[in-house]
XYZ file of C-alpha atoms in Angstrom:
350
model
C 0.000 -0.015 -0.030
C 1.176 3.454 -0.677
C 0.049 7.018 -0.010
C 1.245 10.113 -1.726
C 1.712 13.247 0.115
C 2.387 16.826 -1.150
C 5.993 17.290 -1.624
C 7.825 19.982 0.348
C 10.431 22.414 -1.074
C 12.859 20.175 -2.670
C 15.922 20.589 -5.102
C 14.791 19.403 -8.464
C 16.937 17.266 -10.760
C 18.932 19.474 -12.971
C 17.894 19.584 -16.695
C 20.204 17.511 -18.828
C 21.806 16.065 -15.807
C 22.615 13.026 -17.889
C 25.637 15.034 -18.797
C 28.127 14.040 -16.266
C 30.186 16.314 -13.927
C 33.682 15.493 -12.967
C 34.193 12.674 -10.716
C 33.715 8.845 -11.034
C 32.163 6.440 -8.748
C 34.256 4.072 -6.629
C 33.457 0.618 -8.132
C 34.402 -1.735 -5.278
C 36.551 -4.428 -7.108
C 38.259 -1.808 -9.487
C 41.792 -1.459 -8.947
C 42.825 2.069 -7.479
C 45.566 4.029 -9.093
C 43.981 6.050 -11.779
C 42.886 9.631 -11.284
C 39.057 9.396 -11.346
C 38.772 13.015 -12.481
C 40.203 12.080 -16.026
C 37.785 11.844 -18.875
C 38.518 8.062 -19.041
C 36.578 7.872 -15.714
C 33.519 9.530 -17.255
C 33.526 6.931 -20.174
C 33.774 4.165 -17.613
C 30.766 5.419 -15.654
C 28.782 5.744 -18.869
C 29.654 2.122 -19.745
C 28.959 0.861 -16.185
C 25.552 2.703 -15.830
C 24.098 2.480 -19.222
C 25.193 -0.629 -21.022
C 25.145 -4.359 -20.839
C 28.810 -4.190 -20.130
C 28.037 -2.725 -16.905
C 25.828 -5.659 -15.936
C 28.438 -8.141 -17.070
C 31.040 -6.359 -14.740
C 28.579 -6.567 -12.042
C 28.239 -10.339 -12.474
C 32.004 -10.499 -12.328
C 32.007 -8.660 -9.206
C 29.439 -11.066 -7.541
C 31.415 -14.110 -8.718
C 34.700 -12.807 -7.160
C 33.026 -11.613 -3.940
C 31.292 -14.961 -3.353
C 34.664 -16.627 -3.743
C 36.638 -14.165 -1.520
C 33.891 -13.671 1.120
C 31.876 -16.838 1.320
C 30.289 -15.683 4.501
C 30.257 -11.993 3.598
C 32.825 -9.180 3.928
C 31.772 -8.310 7.590
C 30.029 -9.822 10.435
C 26.407 -8.517 10.467
C 24.882 -7.122 13.621
C 21.168 -7.265 13.597
C 19.169 -4.412 15.163
C 15.980 -5.218 17.059
C 13.328 -3.215 18.705
C 9.867 -4.471 19.511
C 8.139 -5.707 16.289
C 11.046 -4.800 14.035
C 14.301 -6.545 13.009
C 16.957 -4.997 10.716
C 19.342 -7.476 9.302
C 22.342 -5.988 7.441
C 23.461 -8.431 4.686
C 27.102 -7.897 3.663
C 27.390 -8.411 -0.237
C 29.988 -7.967 -2.863
C 33.192 -6.483 -1.369
C 31.799 -3.784 0.662
C 28.056 -3.274 -0.106
C 25.188 -3.734 2.278
C 21.687 -4.891 1.581
C 19.130 -4.837 4.395
C 16.393 -7.182 5.286
C 13.787 -5.285 7.313
C 11.190 -7.537 9.065
C 7.894 -6.916 10.581
C 8.280 -9.714 13.197
C 4.559 -9.847 14.022
C 3.403 -10.668 10.584
C 6.510 -12.246 9.144
C 6.475 -9.814 6.201
C 9.819 -8.309 4.965
C 11.332 -5.836 2.677
C 14.790 -5.749 1.411
C 16.787 -2.608 0.515
C 19.226 -2.704 -2.530
C 19.607 -6.542 -3.040
C 23.008 -6.646 -4.785
C 23.418 -10.421 -4.530
C 20.236 -12.455 -4.778
C 21.636 -15.553 -3.395
C 22.749 -13.843 -0.212
C 19.422 -12.042 0.274
C 17.536 -15.366 -0.517
C 19.518 -17.194 2.112
C 18.673 -14.510 4.719
C 14.879 -14.605 3.790
C 14.931 -18.344 4.204
C 16.915 -18.390 7.481
C 14.640 -15.690 9.103
C 11.513 -17.601 7.564
C 9.871 -14.516 6.233
C 7.842 -13.432 3.280
C 9.555 -11.034 0.913
C 7.006 -8.515 -0.083
C 8.993 -5.531 -1.276
C 12.265 -4.430 -2.825
C 13.357 -0.923 -2.106
C 15.897 0.381 -4.591
C 17.752 3.598 -3.831
C 19.117 3.880 -7.337
C 19.928 2.122 -10.683
C 23.652 1.050 -10.242
C 24.078 -2.627 -10.561
C 25.634 -3.038 -7.207
C 22.379 -1.845 -5.708
C 19.853 -3.300 -8.042
C 21.450 -6.296 -9.523
C 19.421 -8.887 -7.606
C 15.874 -7.414 -8.475
C 15.160 -9.845 -11.326
C 16.166 -13.054 -9.571
C 14.224 -12.222 -6.377
C 11.207 -11.212 -8.538
C 11.268 -14.632 -10.090
C 11.354 -16.355 -6.802
C 8.860 -14.151 -5.057
C 6.150 -13.507 -7.662
C 4.059 -11.130 -5.356
C 7.128 -9.045 -4.550
C 6.922 -5.434 -5.724
C 10.017 -3.364 -6.749
C 9.876 0.183 -5.571
C 12.019 3.269 -6.752
C 12.351 6.412 -8.657
C 11.080 6.490 -12.261
C 13.888 8.900 -13.037
C 16.442 6.008 -12.550
C 16.390 3.036 -14.864
C 15.904 0.502 -12.042
C 15.570 -3.134 -13.117
C 12.100 -4.748 -12.783
C 10.613 -1.479 -11.329
C 6.816 -2.274 -10.703
C 5.882 0.677 -8.384
C 7.466 3.958 -9.092
C 7.514 6.365 -6.293
C 7.549 10.194 -5.899
C 9.064 12.273 -3.186
C 7.465 11.803 0.230
C 5.502 8.842 -0.818
C 4.735 6.257 1.812
C 4.742 2.490 1.455
C 3.395 -0.022 4.070
C 4.830 -3.605 4.364
C 2.886 -5.320 7.018
C 2.961 -2.912 10.094
C 6.132 -1.214 8.700
C 5.894 2.198 7.143
C 8.664 3.355 4.820
C 8.729 6.997 3.277
C 10.675 7.636 0.159
C 12.624 10.813 -0.111
C 14.148 12.154 -3.439
C 17.741 12.854 -2.937
C 19.341 13.456 -6.359
C 23.055 14.094 -6.774
C 24.599 10.591 -7.014
C 22.048 9.810 -9.673
C 19.295 11.884 -10.992
C 16.720 9.518 -9.526
C 18.436 8.528 -6.031
C 15.961 7.991 -3.315
C 16.526 7.132 0.353
C 13.994 5.154 2.543
C 13.031 6.090 6.094
C 11.441 3.480 8.272
C 9.103 5.072 10.894
C 10.319 3.492 14.285
C 7.736 5.348 16.201
C 4.948 2.853 16.457
C 7.671 0.311 17.835
C 9.213 2.609 20.313
C 12.367 2.920 18.207
C 14.132 5.772 16.176
C 13.742 6.672 12.480
C 15.989 4.389 10.377
C 17.450 5.904 7.313
C 18.479 3.531 4.419
C 20.646 5.948 2.527
C 22.097 3.983 -0.373
C 24.961 6.092 -1.858
C 23.663 9.448 -0.621
C 25.523 9.192 2.814
C 28.016 6.931 4.306
C 29.599 6.901 7.765
C 31.762 9.964 7.496
C 31.260 10.122 3.789
C 28.856 10.801 0.880
C 28.382 9.593 -2.678
C 30.057 10.839 -5.729
C 28.274 13.464 -7.806
C 27.802 11.564 -11.077
C 24.530 13.197 -12.193
C 24.200 16.237 -10.172
C 25.866 19.425 -8.915
C 27.351 20.150 -5.523
C 24.211 22.413 -4.959
C 22.002 19.396 -5.720
C 23.818 17.127 -3.382
C 24.023 19.711 -0.581
C 20.208 20.000 -0.755
C 19.835 16.244 -0.469
C 22.118 15.999 2.345
C 20.172 18.607 4.133
C 17.071 16.569 3.729
C 18.760 13.728 5.443
C 20.059 15.978 8.326
C 16.596 17.181 8.749
C 15.272 13.674 9.865
C 16.676 14.336 13.257
C 19.775 13.401 15.300
C 18.546 10.157 16.653
C 17.933 8.790 13.151
C 19.883 5.620 12.559
C 21.943 5.633 9.475
C 22.197 2.466 7.401
C 24.436 3.012 4.447
C 24.998 1.402 1.206
C 28.552 0.597 1.712
C 31.283 -0.321 4.274
C 33.446 2.763 3.832
C 33.875 3.837 7.347
C 37.699 3.364 7.619
C 38.500 4.980 4.510
C 36.141 7.891 4.935
C 37.134 8.539 8.538
C 40.933 8.487 7.638
C 40.243 11.000 4.939
C 38.241 13.068 7.280
C 41.082 12.973 9.881
C 43.296 14.680 7.335
C 41.015 17.689 6.974
C 40.296 18.150 10.712
C 43.464 17.587 12.685
C 41.895 18.489 16.020
C 38.486 16.834 16.204
C 38.084 14.637 19.359
C 34.876 13.021 18.036
C 36.568 12.010 14.823
C 39.518 10.784 16.632
C 37.386 8.566 18.766
C 35.232 7.282 15.897
C 38.348 6.383 13.901
C 39.938 4.315 16.680
C 36.576 2.552 17.111
C 36.116 1.874 13.400
C 39.802 0.667 13.180
C 39.020 -1.908 15.814
C 35.731 -2.995 14.183
C 37.231 -3.458 10.921
C 40.380 -5.423 12.273
C 37.703 -7.834 13.666
C 35.763 -7.811 10.378
C 32.736 -6.259 12.175
C 30.309 -3.841 10.559
C 30.458 -0.281 11.512
C 26.723 0.615 10.916
C 24.536 1.941 12.221
C 25.716 5.460 13.205
C 23.411 8.152 13.979
C 22.791 11.499 12.264
C 23.652 13.283 15.395
C 27.128 11.480 15.386
C 27.591 12.091 11.760
C 27.278 15.866 12.134
C 30.455 15.864 14.544
C 32.788 14.108 12.108
C 31.349 13.829 8.601
C 32.976 16.491 6.433
C 30.059 16.437 3.997
C 27.787 17.270 6.825
C 29.982 20.007 8.265
C 30.154 22.468 5.317
C 28.878 25.131 7.606
C 31.682 24.661 10.192
C 34.260 27.516 10.353
C 37.085 24.971 11.254
C 36.372 22.865 8.134
C 36.261 25.939 5.941
C 39.536 27.164 7.313
C 41.192 23.886 6.935
C 40.237 23.907 3.204
C 41.505 27.622 2.941
C 37.986 28.821 1.765
C 36.243 32.005 2.769
C 32.724 33.220 2.094
C 32.748 35.966 -0.587
C 31.088 39.247 -0.180
C 27.432 38.912 -1.115
C 27.824 35.108 -1.499
C 24.740 33.216 -0.149
C 25.617 30.947 2.799
C 24.171 27.847 0.835
C 26.304 28.839 -2.324
C 29.308 28.986 -0.039
C 28.399 25.778 1.627
C 28.077 24.151 -1.939
C 31.508 25.446 -2.707
C 32.958 23.827 0.514
C 31.261 20.540 -0.377
C 32.708 20.551 -3.967
C 36.250 21.185 -2.544
C 35.750 18.323 -0.078
C 34.529 15.858 -2.863
C 37.408 16.871 -5.100
C 39.952 16.036 -2.339
C 38.157 12.854 -1.464
C 38.280 11.723 -5.257
C 42.028 12.410 -5.265
C 42.564 10.801 -2.119
C 41.044 7.521 -3.197
C 43.107 7.759 -6.434
C 46.430 7.787 -4.785
């Protein structure tokens, strides 16, 4: 079941945003070393996102990851509150899918089913009925399992934005549309930037005495954010502001296990941030033990995630940026975000 609500003020996808800005997505099994700002990176992204070569590459990713990580790249840590269970499913080399279960009815939804075998194994182990697939965006490492799971679960619906070419999409969603799965209620929020049709999903934890849960795909990671393939810094900033507006107690369930890399990069920008230092030490220990670092909270993220700290004078000073005379505060924040993103892209390429 779904209900549409009037959309509030929201940044619209940019006209012609199929034209790609600088920057290329980090494809997990791709070797590092090339500068992602070079034109060859844009060509790679076009092949990955728009052609069958991308699907073939995804299949190769899945095969290699199953061989290298037969039990997943991380030890999952389920989250429970009365009536709800959230099970992270580690897939590929650093992706997460999420099985979200209404424990009362046994109905469940999965977010971004990258590897259908891993998701199906979790469904069978939990003994639940898969009713819905929520896709944050079109990239194969988030949508590649849609077709196989639809074949196994005939009544399962696939939700996502019509602006992205999501495989097997059955129920297109618009901004702020709500979907019910058993007693669970998810709200879709349009968050363009990474792709034109990127959406995040917010589980309402209130009826169960729990916090909101944000399944952020490639919008927001622990201490990081997604690359700007199909949007501007202004677009991404508006989308990140949407996420922050959900409240500090919101649990963040990201699409990738990038915590250690993102925190290490952030520590190079802010040399004197106790919250960042503490989180980096914790994440280092977690990853040494192959344990997942999710969830964090949006309140935590605002203390160390540079992409959520564009308003902070200490980060602006570290980047050597000053607000120009007459420059709108949000325009300056977008300029800060652009510089952080540029440095992060170069950091990954070294």
